[in-house]
GROMACS .gro file of C-alpha atoms in nm:
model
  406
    1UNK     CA    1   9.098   9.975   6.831
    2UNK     CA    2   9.476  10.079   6.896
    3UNK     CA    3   9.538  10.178   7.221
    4UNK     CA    4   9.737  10.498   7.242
    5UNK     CA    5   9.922  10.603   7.511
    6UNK     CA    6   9.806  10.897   7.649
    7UNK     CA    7  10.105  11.043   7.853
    8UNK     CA    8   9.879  11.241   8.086
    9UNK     CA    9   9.777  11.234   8.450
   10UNK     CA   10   9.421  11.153   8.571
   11UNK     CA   11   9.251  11.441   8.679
   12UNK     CA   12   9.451  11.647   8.510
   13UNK     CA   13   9.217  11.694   8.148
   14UNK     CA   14   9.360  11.818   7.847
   15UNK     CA   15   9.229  12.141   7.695
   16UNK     CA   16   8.950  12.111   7.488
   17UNK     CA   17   8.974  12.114   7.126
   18UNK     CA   18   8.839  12.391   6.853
   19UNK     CA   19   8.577  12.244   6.544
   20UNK     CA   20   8.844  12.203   6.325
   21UNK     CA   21   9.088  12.056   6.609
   22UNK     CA   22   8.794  11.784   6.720
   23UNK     CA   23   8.722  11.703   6.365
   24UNK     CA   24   9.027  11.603   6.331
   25UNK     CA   25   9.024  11.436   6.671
   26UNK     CA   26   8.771  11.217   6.526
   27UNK     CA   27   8.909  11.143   6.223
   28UNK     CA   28   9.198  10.996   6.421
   29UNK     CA   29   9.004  10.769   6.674
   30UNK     CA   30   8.831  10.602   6.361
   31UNK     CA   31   9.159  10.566   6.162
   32UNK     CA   32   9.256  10.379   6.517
   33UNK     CA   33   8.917  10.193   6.537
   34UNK     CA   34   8.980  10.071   6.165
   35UNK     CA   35   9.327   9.945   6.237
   36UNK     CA   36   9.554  10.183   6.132
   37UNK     CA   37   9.901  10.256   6.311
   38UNK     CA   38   9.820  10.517   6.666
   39UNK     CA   39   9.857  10.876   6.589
   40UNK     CA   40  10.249  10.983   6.667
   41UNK     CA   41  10.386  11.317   6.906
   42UNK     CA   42  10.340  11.308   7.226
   43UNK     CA   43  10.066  11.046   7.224
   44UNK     CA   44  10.277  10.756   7.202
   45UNK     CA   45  10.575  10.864   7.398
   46UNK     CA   46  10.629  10.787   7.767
   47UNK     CA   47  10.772  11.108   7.975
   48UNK     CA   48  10.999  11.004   8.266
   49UNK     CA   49  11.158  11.197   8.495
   50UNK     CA   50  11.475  11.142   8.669
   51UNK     CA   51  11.509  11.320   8.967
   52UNK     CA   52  11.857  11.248   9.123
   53UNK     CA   53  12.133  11.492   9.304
   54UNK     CA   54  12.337  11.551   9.029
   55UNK     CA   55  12.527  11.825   9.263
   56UNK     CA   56  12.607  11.794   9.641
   57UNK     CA   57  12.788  11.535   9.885
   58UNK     CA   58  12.603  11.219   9.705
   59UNK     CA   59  12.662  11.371   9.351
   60UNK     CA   60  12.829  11.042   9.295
   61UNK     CA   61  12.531  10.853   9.380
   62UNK     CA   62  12.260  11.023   9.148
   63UNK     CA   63  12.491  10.988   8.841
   64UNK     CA   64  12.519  10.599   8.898
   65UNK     CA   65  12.133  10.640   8.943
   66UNK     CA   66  12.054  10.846   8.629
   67UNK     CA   67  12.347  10.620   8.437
   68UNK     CA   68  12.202  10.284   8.559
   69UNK     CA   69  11.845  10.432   8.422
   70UNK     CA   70  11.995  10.510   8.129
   71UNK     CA   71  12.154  10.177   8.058
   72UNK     CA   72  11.823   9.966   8.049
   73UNK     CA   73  11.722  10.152   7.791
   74UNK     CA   74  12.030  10.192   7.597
   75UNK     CA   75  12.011   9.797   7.624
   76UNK     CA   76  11.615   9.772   7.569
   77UNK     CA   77  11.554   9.959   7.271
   78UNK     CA   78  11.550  10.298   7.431
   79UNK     CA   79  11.219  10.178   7.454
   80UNK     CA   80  10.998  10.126   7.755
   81UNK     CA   81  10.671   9.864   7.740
   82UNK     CA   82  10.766   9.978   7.364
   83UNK     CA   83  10.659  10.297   7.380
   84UNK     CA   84  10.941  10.574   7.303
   85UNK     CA   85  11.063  10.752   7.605
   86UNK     CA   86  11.136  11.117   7.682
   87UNK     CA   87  11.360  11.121   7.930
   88UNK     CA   88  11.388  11.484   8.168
   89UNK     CA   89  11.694  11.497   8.462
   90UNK     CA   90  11.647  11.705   8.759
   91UNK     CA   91  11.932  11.830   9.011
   92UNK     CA   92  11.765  11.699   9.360
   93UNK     CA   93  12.065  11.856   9.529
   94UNK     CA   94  12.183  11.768   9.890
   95UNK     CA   95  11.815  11.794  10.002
   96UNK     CA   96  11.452  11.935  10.029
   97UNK     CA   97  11.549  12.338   9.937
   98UNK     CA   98  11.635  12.176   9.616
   99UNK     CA   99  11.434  11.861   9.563
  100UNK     CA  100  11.101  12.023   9.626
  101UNK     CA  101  11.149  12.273   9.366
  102UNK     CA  102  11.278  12.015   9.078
  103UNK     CA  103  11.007  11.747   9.140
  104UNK     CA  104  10.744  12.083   9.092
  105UNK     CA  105  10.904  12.170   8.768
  106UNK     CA  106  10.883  11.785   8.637
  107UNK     CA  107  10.528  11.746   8.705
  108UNK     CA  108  10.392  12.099   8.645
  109UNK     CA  109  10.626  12.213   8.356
  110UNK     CA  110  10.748  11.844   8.196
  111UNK     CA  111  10.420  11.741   8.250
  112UNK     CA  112  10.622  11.410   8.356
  113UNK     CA  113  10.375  11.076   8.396
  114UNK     CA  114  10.632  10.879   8.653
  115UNK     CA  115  10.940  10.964   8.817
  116UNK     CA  116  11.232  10.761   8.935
  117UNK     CA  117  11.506  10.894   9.163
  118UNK     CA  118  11.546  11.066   9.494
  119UNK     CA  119  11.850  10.944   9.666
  120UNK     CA  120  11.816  11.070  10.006
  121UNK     CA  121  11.603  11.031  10.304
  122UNK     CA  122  11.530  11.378  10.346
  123UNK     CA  123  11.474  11.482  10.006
  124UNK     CA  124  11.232  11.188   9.944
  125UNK     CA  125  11.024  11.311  10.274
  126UNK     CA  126  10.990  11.640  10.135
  127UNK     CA  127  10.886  11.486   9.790
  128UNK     CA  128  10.658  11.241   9.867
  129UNK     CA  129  10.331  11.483   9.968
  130UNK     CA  130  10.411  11.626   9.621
  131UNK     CA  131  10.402  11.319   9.373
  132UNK     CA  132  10.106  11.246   9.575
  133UNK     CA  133   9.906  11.546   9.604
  134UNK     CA  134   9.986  11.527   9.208
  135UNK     CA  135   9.908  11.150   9.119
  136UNK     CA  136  10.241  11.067   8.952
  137UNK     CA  137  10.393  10.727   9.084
  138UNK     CA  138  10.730  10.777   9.198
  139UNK     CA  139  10.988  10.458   9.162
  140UNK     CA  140  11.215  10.547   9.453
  141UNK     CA  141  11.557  10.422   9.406
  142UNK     CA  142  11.732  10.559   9.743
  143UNK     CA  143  11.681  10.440  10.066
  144UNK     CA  144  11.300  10.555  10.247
  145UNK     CA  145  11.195  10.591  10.519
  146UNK     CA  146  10.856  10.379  10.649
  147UNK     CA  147  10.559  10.556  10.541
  148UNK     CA  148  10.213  10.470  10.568
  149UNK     CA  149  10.072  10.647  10.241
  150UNK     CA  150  10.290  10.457   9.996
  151UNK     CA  151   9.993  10.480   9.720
  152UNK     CA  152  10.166  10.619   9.460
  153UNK     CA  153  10.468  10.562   9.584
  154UNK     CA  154  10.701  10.194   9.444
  155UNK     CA  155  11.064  10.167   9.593
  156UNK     CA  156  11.282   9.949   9.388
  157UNK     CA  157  11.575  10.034   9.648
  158UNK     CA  158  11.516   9.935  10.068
  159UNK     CA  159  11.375  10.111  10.400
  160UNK     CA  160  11.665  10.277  10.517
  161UNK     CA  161  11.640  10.135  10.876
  162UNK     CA  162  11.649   9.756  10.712
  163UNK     CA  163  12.052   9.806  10.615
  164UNK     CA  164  12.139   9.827  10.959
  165UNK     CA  165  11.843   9.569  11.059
  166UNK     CA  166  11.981   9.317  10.821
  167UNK     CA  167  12.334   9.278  10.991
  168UNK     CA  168  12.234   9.363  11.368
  169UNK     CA  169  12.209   9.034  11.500
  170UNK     CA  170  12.528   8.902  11.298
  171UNK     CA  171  12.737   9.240  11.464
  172UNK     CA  172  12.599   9.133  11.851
  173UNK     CA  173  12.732   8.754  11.741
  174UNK     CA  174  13.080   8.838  11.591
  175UNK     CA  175  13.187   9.121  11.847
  176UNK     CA  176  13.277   9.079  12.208
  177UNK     CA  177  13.147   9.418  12.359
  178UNK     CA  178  12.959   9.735  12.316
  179UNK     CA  179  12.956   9.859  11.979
  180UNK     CA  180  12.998  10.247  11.905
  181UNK     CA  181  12.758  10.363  11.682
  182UNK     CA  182  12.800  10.710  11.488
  183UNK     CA  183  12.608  10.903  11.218
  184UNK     CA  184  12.496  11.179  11.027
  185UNK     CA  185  12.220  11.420  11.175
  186UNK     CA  186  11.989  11.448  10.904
  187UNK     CA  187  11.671  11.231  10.793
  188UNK     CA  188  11.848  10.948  10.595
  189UNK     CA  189  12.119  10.943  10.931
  190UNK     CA  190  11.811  10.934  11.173
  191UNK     CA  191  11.648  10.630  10.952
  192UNK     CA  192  11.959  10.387  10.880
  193UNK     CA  193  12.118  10.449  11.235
  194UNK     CA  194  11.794  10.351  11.403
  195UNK     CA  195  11.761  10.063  11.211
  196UNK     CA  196  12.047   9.906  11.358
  197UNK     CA  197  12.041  10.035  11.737
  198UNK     CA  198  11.660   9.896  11.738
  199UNK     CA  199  11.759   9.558  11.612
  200UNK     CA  200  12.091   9.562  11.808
  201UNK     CA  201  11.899   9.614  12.128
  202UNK     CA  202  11.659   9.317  12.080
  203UNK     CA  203  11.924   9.106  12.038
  204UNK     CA  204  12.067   9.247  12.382
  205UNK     CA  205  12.360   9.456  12.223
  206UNK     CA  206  12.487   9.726  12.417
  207UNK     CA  207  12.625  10.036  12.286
  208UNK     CA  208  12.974  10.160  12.397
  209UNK     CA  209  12.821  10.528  12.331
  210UNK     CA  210  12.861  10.745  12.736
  211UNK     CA  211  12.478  10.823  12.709
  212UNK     CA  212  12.340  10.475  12.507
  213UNK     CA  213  12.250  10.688  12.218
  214UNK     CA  214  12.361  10.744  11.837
  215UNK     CA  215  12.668  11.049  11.805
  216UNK     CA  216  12.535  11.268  11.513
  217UNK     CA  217  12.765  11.464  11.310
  218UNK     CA  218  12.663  11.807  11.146
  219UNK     CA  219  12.558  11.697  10.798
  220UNK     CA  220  12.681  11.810  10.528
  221UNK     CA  221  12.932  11.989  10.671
  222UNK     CA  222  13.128  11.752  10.893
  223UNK     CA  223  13.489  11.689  10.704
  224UNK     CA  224  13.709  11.679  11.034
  225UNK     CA  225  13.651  11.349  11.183
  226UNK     CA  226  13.905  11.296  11.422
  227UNK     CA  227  13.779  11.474  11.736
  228UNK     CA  228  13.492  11.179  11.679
  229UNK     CA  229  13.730  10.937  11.666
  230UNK     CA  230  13.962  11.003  12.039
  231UNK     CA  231  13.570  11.011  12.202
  232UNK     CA  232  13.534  10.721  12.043
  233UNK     CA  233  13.878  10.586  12.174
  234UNK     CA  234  13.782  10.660  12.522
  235UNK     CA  235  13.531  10.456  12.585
  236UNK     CA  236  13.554  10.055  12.597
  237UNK     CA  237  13.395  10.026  12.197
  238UNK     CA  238  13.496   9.684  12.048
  239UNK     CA  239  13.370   9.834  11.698
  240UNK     CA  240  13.222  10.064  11.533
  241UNK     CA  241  12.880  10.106  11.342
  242UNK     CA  242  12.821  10.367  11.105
  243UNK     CA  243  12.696  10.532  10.809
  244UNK     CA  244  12.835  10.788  10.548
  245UNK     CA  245  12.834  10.791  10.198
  246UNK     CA  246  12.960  10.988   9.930
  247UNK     CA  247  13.240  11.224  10.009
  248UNK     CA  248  13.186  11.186  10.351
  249UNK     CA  249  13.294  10.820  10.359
  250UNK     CA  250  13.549  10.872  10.246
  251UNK     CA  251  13.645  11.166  10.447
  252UNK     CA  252  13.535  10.909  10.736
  253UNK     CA  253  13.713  10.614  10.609
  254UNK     CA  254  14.068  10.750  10.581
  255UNK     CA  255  14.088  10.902  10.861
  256UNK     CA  256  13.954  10.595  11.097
  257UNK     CA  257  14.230  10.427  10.976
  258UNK     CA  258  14.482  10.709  11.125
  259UNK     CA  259  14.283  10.737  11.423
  260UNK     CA  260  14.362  10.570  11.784
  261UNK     CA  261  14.093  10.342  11.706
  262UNK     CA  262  14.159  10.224  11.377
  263UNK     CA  263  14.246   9.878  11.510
  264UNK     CA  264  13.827   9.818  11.607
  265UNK     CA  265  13.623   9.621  11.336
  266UNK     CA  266  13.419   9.856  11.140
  267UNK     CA  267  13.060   9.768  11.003
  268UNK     CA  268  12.827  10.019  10.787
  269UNK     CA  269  12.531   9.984  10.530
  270UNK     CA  270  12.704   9.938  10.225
  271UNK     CA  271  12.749  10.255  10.135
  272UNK     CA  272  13.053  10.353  10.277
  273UNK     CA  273  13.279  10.168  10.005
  274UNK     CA  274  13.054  10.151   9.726
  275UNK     CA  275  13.122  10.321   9.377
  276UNK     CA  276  13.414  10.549   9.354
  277UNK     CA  277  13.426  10.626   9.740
  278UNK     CA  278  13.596  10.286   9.762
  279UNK     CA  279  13.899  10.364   9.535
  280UNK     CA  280  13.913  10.692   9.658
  281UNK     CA  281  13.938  10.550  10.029
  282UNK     CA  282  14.248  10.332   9.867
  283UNK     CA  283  14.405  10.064  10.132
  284UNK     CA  284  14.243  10.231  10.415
  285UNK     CA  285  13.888  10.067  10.290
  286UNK     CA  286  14.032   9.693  10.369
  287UNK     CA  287  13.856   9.484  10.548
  288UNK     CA  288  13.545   9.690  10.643
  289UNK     CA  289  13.235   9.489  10.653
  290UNK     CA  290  12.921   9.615  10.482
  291UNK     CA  291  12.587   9.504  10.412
  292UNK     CA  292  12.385   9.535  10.109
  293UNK     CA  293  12.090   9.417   9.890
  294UNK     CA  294  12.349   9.409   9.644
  295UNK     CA  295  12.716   9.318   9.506
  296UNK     CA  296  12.856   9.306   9.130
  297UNK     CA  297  13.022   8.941   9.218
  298UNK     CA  298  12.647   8.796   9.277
  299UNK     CA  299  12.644   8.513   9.055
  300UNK     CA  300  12.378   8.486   8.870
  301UNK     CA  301  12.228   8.542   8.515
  302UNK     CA  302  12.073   8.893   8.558
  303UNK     CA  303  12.359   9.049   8.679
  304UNK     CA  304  12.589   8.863   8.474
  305UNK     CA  305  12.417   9.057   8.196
  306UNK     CA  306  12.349   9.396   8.401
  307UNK     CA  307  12.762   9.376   8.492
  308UNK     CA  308  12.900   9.342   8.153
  309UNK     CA  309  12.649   9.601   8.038
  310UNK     CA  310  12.765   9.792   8.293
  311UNK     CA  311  13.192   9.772   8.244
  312UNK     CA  312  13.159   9.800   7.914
  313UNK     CA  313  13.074  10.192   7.943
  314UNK     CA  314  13.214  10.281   8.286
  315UNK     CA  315  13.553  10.216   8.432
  316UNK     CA  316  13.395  10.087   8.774
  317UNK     CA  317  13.219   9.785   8.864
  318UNK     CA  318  12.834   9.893   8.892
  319UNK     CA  319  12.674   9.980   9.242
  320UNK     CA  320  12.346   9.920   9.417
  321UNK     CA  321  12.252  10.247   9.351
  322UNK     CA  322  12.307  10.223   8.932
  323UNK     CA  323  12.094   9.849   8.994
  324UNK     CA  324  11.795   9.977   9.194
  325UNK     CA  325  11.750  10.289   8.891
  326UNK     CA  326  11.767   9.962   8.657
  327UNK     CA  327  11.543   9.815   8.839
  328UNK     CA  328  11.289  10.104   8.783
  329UNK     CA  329  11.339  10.098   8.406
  330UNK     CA  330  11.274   9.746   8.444
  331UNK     CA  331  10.946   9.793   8.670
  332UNK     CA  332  10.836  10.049   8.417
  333UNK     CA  333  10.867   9.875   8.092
  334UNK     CA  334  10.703   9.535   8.214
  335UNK     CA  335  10.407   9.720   8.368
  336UNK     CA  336  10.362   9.969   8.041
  337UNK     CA  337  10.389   9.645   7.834
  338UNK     CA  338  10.138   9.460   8.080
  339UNK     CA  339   9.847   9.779   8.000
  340UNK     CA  340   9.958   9.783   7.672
  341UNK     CA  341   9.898   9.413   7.593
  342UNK     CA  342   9.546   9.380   7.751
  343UNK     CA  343   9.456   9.673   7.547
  344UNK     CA  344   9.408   9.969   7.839
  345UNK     CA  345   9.488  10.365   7.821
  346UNK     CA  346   9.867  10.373   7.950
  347UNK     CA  347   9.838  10.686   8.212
  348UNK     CA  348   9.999  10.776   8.556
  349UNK     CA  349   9.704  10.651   8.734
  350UNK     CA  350   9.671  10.265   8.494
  351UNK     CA  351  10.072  10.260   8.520
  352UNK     CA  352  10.035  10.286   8.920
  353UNK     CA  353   9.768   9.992   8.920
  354UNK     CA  354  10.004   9.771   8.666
  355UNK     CA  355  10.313   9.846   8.918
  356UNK     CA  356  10.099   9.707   9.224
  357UNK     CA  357  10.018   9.369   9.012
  358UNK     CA  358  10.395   9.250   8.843
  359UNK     CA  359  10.489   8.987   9.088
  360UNK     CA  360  10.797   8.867   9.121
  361UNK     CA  361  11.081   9.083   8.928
  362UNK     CA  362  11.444   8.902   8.791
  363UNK     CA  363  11.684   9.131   8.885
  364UNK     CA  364  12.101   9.149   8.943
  365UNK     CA  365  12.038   9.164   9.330
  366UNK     CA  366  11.833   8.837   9.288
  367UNK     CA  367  11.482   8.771   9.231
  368UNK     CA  368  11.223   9.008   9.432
  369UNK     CA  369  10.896   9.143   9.484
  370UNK     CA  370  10.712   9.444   9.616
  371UNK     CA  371  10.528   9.412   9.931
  372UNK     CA  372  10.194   9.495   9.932
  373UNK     CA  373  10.207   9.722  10.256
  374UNK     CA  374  10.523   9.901  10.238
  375UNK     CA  375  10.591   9.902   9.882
  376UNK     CA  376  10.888   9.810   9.900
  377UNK     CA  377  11.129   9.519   9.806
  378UNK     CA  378  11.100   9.196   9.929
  379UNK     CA  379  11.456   9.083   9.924
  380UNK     CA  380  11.760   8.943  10.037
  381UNK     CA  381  12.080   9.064  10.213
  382UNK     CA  382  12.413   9.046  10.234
  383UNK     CA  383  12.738   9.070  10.428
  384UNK     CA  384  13.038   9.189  10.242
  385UNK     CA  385  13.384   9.283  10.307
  386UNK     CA  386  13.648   9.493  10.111
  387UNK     CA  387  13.943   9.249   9.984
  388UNK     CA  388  14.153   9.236   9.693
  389UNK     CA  389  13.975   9.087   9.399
  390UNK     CA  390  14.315   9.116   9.172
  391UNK     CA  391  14.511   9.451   9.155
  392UNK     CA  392  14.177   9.607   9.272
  393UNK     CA  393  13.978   9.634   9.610
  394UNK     CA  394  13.620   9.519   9.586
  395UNK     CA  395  13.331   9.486   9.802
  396UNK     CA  396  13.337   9.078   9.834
  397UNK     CA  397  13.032   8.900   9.939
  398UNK     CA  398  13.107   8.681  10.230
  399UNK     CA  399  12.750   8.538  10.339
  400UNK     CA  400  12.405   8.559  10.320
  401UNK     CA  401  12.245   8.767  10.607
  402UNK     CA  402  11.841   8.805  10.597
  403UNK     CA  403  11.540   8.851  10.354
  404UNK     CA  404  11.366   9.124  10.534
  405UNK     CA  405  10.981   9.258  10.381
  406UNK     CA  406  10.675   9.203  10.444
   0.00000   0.00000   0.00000
C-alpha cells in the first residue's frame, strides 16, 4: 500500500468524516492498497515553518537563515524526502514578545508539522515549552542554550556557551594578561559570555574586569560604545573578549578601533564579522580573531557545492547562519526520505524518531552528528581571523581549535 504523508501532528486527530466523505475515504485507501499513485492536497505535502527575525537588530541573520533554507530546496527539487513542501515564514522579532506569538500562529493556524529557525537565545527559551507542549520538532538553527528536555527539540547550529568554550584555552595561551570580557545583557549574552569565562577560568585565565565578572550592555539598545571602551582602558586588559552581532557589531567594531584601546587583540564567537556586518565594519574589522563551526574557505566537497550555490544568488560569501538553516533542510529531507522508504506514516511525531536515528550528516562545516543527550552537533571548530582575501576582507581560517559534543 502507498504510504501517504499525512502532514498532521499526533494527538492532534483530524475531524471526522460525513457518509459520503468516508465513502470516499475508503475508496481512496483501496485505490492506495491496489497500487495506484497517493491521493494529492495536503496529504502529500510537507508544511514547514520558518521562524526567523526577519525585523530587529539580527534581521540580517534570519534572512541568511530563511535564504540558506530556501536554497536546499531551490537546489533539491523544492522537494523534501520527495514530498512537496509548503513553506510558511514567521517574523521572530528581537525576542520572546514576538517569537511566542509567531511560533503559536505556525502550529495552531499553519497547522505546521516541523519548524526550523529561532536565532536567538532568548527567543528560543521562550519557544521551546511551546513546540513541546505541541509535539512539533523544532530544527534550531541559532545558538541554544543547554536544556535538559531536548525531545522534540534537533539543533543543527551549537550551544551558545561552546563558541566561547572552543577558543578559551587557545585565548589564555596566546595573551600575556587578564583578558576583558564584555557582553550583551540578555539570554543569548548570558549563554555565549559564560561559555568562555567558565572555560577561561579552568585554564587559570584571569579577567582584567575591576569585579572578575562579565560588563553587560543594555541590549538592544546599546549604540554608544565608547564610555565601555575608556573603562576598559583603565584597567591592565591585554585583550578583549566579546560578543555582538548584527548591528551591534558593528556599532561595536568601529568604534573599538577609535577607542584608547583599539591597539588590544580582540577575540569574539564568530559573529561579530560574519555576513554583511563585516563589510559594513570596513578596515576596522582587520585582524579580529573569531571562532566558528564554520567558514566559506573550508575546503571540502560539501561546501564547495553549498558556496557556489550560494554566490551565485547573493553578492556575499555565505555565513554559518545561511549553513546551519541548510543543514535543517538537509536533516529534514534525509529523515522524510528514511520513513518514506521503509514504508511508515510521515508525521511530526515518525519525523522526530527518523531525526534521532540519521547518523552522521555531510555538511559544508564538515561531517557531523547529533548527540544523543544534548541534541546537538557533534562538531568541529575553528579559529579565524579577518584578512584580505583579494580586494575583499574575509573571515580566514587560521587553525583548527576543538570538536566539542557529547
Amino acid at each position: 500500500m502507498n504510504n501517504v504523508l499525512t502532514a498532521r501532528r499526533s494527538g492532534r486527530p483530524r475531524k471526522r468524516a460525513g457518509g459520503a466523505a468516508l465513502l470516499a475515504l475508503a475508496m481512496t485507501a483501496v485505490a492506495g492498497c491496489s497500487g495506484s499513485a497517493a491521493s494529492g492536497g495536503d496529504d502529500d505535502t510537507l508544511k514547514v515553518g520558518v521562524l526567523v527575525p526577519l525585523s530587529g537588530t539580527y534581521e540580517a541573520i534570519g534572512k541568511d537563515m530563511r535564504d540558506g533554507f530556501q536554497l536546499y530546496l531551490d537546489t533539491h527539487g523544492k522537494k523534501l524526502g520527495g514530498r512537496k513542501v509548503e513553506l510558511t515564514q514567521a517574523d521572530e522579532g528581537d525576542g520572546a514578545p514576538t517569537a511566542v506569538p509567531a511560533a503559536n500562529k505556525l502550529i495552531k493556524k499553519d497547522q505546521v508539522d516541523v519548524i526550523a529557525g529561532v536565532g536567538g537565545g532568548g527567543s528560543f527559551a521562550a519557544v521551546q515549552p511551546l513546540v513541546t507542549k505541541n509535539k512539533v520538532p523544532l530544527l534550531a538553527t541559532g545558538g541554544r542554550p543547554t536544556k535538559t528536555d531536548v525531545k522534540w527539540i534537533w539543533t543543527t547550529s551549537f550551544l551558545s556557551e561552546e563558541p566561547g568554550e572552543a577558543i578559551a584555552h587557545h585565548i589564555k595561551d596566546e595573551v600575556d594578561g587578564p583578558v576583558y570580557a564584555i557582553g550583551p545583557d540578555y539570554q543569548g549574552g548570558y549563554d555565549e559570555m559564560r561559555g568562555f569565562t567558565e572555560a577561561f577560568a579552568k585554564a587559570d585565565g584571569k579577567l582584567a574586569n575591576p569585579d572578575g565578572k562579565t560588563k553587560w550592555t543594555p541590549f538592544p539598545k546599546t549604540t554608544n560604545f565608547t564610555p565601555y571602551f575608556n573603562d576598559i582602558a583603565k584597567t591592565d586588559a591585554k585583550a578583549v573578549y566579546c560578543f555582538y552581532a548584527g548591528k551591534a557589531a558593528i556599532d561595536f567594531v568601529k568604534q573599538y578601533k577609535q577607542s584608547d584601546v583599539a591597539d588590544l587583540p580582540l577575540y569574539s564567537p564568530g559573529f561579530l564579522t560574519e555576513g554583511g556586518t563585516l563589510p559594513a565594519q570596513g578596515a576596522a574589522a582587520k585582524d579580529i580573531y573569531s571562532v566558528l563551526n564554520y567558514a566559506a574557505d573550508l575546503d571540502n566537497e560539501a561546501n564547495r557545492s553549498f558556496a557556489a550555490d550560494w554566490t551565485a544568488r547573493h553578492d556575499l560569501p555565505p555565513t554559518t547562519y545561511a549553513m546551519s538553516a541548510y543543514d535543517a533542510a538537509a536533516v529534514l529531507d534525509k529523515a522524510v526520505a528514511d520513513l518514506a522508504e521503509d514504508g511508515k506514516e510521515i508525521t511530526s511525531q515518525s519525523i522526530n524518531e527518523a531525526i534521532g536515528d540519521l547518523g552522521r550528516i555531510d555538511s559544508p562545516r564538515g561531517s557531523w552528528e547529533f548527540s544523543r543527550t544534548t541534541h546537538s552537533p557533534v562538531q568541529k571548530w575553528y579559529l579565524r581571523q579577518v584578512k584580505r582575501d583579494g580586494e575583499q576582507l574575509a573571515n580566514v581560517v587560521v587553525q583548527d581549535l576543538a570538536t566539542l559534543g557529547s
